[in-house]
XYZ file of C-alpha atoms in Angstrom:
273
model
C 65.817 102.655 113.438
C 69.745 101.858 112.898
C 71.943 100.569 110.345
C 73.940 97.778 111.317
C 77.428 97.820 112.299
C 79.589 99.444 109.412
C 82.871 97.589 111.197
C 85.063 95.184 109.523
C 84.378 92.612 112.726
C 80.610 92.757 112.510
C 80.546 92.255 108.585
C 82.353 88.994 109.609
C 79.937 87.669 112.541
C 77.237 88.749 110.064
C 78.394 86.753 107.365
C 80.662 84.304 109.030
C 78.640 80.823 107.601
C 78.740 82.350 104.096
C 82.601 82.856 103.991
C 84.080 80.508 106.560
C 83.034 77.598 103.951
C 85.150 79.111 101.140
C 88.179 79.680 103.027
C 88.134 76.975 105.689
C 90.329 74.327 102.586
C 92.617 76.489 101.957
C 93.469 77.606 105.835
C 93.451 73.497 106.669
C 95.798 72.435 103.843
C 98.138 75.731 104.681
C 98.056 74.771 108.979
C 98.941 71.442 108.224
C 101.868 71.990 105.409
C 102.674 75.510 105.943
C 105.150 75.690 109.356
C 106.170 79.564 110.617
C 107.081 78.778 113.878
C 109.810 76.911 113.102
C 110.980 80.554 113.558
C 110.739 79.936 117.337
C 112.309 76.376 117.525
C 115.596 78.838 116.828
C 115.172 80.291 120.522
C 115.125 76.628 122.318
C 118.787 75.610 120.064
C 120.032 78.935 121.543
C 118.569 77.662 125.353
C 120.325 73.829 124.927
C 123.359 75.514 123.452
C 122.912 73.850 120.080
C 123.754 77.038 117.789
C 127.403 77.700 117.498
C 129.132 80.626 115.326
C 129.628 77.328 112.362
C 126.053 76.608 112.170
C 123.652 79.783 113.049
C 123.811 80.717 109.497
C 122.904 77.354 108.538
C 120.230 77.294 110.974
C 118.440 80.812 110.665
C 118.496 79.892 106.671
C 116.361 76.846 107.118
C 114.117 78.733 109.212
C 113.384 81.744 107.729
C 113.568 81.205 104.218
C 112.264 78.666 101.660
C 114.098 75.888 103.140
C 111.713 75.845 105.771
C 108.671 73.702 103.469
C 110.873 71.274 103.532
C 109.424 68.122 101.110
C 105.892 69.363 101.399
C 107.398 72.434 99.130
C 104.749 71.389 96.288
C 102.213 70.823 98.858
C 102.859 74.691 99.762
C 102.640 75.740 95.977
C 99.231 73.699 95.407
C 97.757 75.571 98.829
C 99.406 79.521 96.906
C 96.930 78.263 93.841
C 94.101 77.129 96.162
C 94.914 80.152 97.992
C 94.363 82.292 94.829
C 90.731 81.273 93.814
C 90.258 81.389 97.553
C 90.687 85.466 97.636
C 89.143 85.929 93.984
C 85.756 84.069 95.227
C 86.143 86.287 97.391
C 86.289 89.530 96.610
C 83.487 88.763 93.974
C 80.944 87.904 96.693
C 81.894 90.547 98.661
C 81.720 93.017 96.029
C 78.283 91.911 94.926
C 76.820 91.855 98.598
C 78.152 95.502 99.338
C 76.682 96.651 96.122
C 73.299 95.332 95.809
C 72.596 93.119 99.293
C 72.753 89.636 97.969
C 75.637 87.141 97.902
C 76.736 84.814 95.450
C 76.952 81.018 96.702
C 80.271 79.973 94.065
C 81.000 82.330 91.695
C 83.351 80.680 90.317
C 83.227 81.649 86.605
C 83.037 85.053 87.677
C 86.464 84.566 89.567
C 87.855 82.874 87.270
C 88.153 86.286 85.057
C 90.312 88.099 87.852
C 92.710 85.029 88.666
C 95.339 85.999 86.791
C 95.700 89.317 88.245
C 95.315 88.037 91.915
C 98.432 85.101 91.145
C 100.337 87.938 89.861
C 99.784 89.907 93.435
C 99.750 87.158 95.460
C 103.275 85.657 94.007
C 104.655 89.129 94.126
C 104.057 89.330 98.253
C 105.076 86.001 98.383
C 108.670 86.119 96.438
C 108.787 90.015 98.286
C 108.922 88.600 101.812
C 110.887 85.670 100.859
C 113.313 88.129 98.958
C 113.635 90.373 102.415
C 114.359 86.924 104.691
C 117.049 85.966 102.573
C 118.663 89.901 102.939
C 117.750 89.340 106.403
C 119.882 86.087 106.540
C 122.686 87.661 104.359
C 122.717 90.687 107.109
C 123.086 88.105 110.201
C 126.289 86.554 107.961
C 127.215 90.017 108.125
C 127.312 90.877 111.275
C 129.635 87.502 112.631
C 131.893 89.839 113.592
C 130.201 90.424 117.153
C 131.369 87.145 118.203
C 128.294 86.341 120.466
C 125.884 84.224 118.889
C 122.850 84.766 121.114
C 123.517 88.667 120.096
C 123.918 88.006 116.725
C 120.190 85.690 116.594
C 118.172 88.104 118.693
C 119.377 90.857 116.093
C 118.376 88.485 113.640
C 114.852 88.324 114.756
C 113.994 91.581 115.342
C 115.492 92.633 111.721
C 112.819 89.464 110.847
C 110.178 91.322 112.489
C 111.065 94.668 111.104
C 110.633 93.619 107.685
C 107.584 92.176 107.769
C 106.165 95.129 109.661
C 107.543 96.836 106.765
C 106.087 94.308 104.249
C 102.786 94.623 105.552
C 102.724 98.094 105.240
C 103.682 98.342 101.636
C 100.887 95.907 100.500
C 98.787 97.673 102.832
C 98.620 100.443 100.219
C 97.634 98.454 97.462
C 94.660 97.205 99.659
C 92.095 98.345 97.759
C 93.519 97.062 94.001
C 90.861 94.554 93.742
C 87.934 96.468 95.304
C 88.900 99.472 92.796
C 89.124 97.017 89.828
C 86.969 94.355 90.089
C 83.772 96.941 91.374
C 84.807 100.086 89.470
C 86.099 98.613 86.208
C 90.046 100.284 86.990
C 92.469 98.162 85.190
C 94.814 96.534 87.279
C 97.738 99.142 87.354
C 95.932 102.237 87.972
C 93.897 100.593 90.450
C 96.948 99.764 92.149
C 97.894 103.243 92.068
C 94.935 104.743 93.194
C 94.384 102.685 96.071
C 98.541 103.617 97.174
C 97.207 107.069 96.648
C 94.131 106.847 98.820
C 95.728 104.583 101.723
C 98.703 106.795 101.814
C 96.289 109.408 103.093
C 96.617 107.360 106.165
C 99.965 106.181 106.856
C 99.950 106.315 110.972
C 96.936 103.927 110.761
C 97.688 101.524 108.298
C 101.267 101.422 109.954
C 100.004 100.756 113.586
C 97.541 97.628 111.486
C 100.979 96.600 110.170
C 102.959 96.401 113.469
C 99.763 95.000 115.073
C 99.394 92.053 112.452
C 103.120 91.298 112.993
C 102.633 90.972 116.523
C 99.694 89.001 116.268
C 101.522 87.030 114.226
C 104.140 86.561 116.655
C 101.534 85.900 119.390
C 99.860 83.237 117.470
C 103.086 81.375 116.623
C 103.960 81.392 120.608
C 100.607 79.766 120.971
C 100.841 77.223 118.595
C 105.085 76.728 119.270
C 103.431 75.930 123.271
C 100.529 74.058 122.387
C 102.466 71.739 119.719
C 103.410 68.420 122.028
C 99.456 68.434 122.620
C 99.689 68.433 118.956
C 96.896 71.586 118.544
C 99.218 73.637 116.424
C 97.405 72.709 113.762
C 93.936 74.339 115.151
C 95.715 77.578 116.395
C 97.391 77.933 112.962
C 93.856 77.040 111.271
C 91.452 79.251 112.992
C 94.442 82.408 112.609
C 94.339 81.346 109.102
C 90.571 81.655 108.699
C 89.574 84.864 110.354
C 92.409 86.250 108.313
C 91.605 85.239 104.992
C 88.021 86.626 105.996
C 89.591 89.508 107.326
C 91.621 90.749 104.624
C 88.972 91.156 101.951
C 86.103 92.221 104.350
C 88.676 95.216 105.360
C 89.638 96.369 101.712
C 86.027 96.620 100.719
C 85.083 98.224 103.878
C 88.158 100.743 103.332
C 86.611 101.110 99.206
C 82.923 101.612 100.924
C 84.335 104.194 103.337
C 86.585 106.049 101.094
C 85.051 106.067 97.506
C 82.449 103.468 96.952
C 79.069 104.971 97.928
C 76.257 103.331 99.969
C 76.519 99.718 101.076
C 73.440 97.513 99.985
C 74.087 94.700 102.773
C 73.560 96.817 106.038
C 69.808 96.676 106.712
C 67.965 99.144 109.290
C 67.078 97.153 112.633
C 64.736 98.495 114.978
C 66.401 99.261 118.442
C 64.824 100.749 122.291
């Protein structure tokens, strides 16, 4: 006899039809409103010639920052909301099927109790990175003095790159806030603090999942940015969307299970040769 799989990955293919429903709105609205790689429609002005040292700044503003929703910007903040429930449904039904085996179907009044917590951290990561592309664009105004535009844009986009890498690490630390708080009763501060205290025992590994989810990231926009005149952006962005929504919550709890939280009710013993 065996346990199953203890991974992050196999939790998922487990469980996939019981969380794929409650995520799958909020990962369609955000591929179809939500547009990052307008990041890489930068790199085809520079190829036709079409940035010049009067309009990069222009240009690099309207991609990387806020500019970039264009007139769906409310369309954007409905999908943050929808986006909020999303992660509070669930870390509930997570929590509940690591701690006694059974999962919730729409726990929503149970949610509901946590929301305002969750909009606080999700807002915060959201003005955060939109705070660091604006520095980023203020650093590219900056540094005009090189002269060469294609210099001054590929310096640009790694600094881009950089930060989120850097980003992603920071929240990293407070990935186990919700696990800590909504399963061991920590109010919302000190479970912040405690999970910084237990991730930080870590850094080299939650750094290399930070550099890896930029790069993913990047690799996922390059998909989409090639497969957009067969107009299947939309499903790259989607199914990238899903899996990581899924992702994200699976992973804290798994980290909380590992680290502090005790035995996991879900796995069940299989029989194996």
């Amino acid at each position: 006899m065996r346990l199953q799989r203890k991974s992050t990955f196999s939790y998922i293919f487990r469980n996939f039809w019981r969380l794929v429903y409650v995520v799958l709105p909020v990962a369609v609205l955000l591929a179809f409103f939500y547009n990052p790689a307008r990041e890489l429609s930068i790199f085809d002005a520079l190829i036709n010639g079409n940035i010049t040292a009067d309009n990069f700044l222009g240009m690099l503003t309207s991609v990387l920052t806020v500019l970039r929703l264009g007139k769906y910007w409310w369309v954007t903040l409905c999908a943050i909301l929808l986006l909020v429930l999303t992660m509070c449904l669930l870390v509930v039904m997570i929590s509940r099927h690591m701690r006694v085996g059974k999962m919730q179907v729409f726990p929503i009044k149970k949610a509901l109790l946590i929301f305002p917590q969750m909009l606080l951290y999700v807002v915060v990561c959201i003005v955060a990175n939109e705070l660091a592309m604006l520095v980023v664009v203020g650093l590219s105004y900056l540094i005009k003095f090189i002269g060469n535009v294609y210099a001054i844009v590929s310096i640009t986009m790694v600094l881009a790159f950089a930060i989120r890498v850097f980003l992603t690490y920071l929240f990293g630390l407070l990935l186990m806030t919700f696990p800590l708080m909504y399963s061991d009763n920590y109010r919302f501060n000190v479970a912040m603090s405690h999970s910084a205290r237990v991730m930080s025992s870590r850094q080299m590994n939650l750094f290399g999942m930070s550099l890896l989810y930029a790069s993913l990231r990047l690799v996922v926009l390059i998909v989409a940015y090639m497969l957009a005149p067969f107009k299947l952006h939309v499903l790259v962005y989607g199914v990238a969307l899903t899996l990581c929504l899924m992702f994200i919550p699976s992973f804290a709890f798994k980290k909380f299970y590992d680290d502090i939280g005790g035995e996991r009710r879900d796995l069940v013993q299989k029989l194996f040769d």
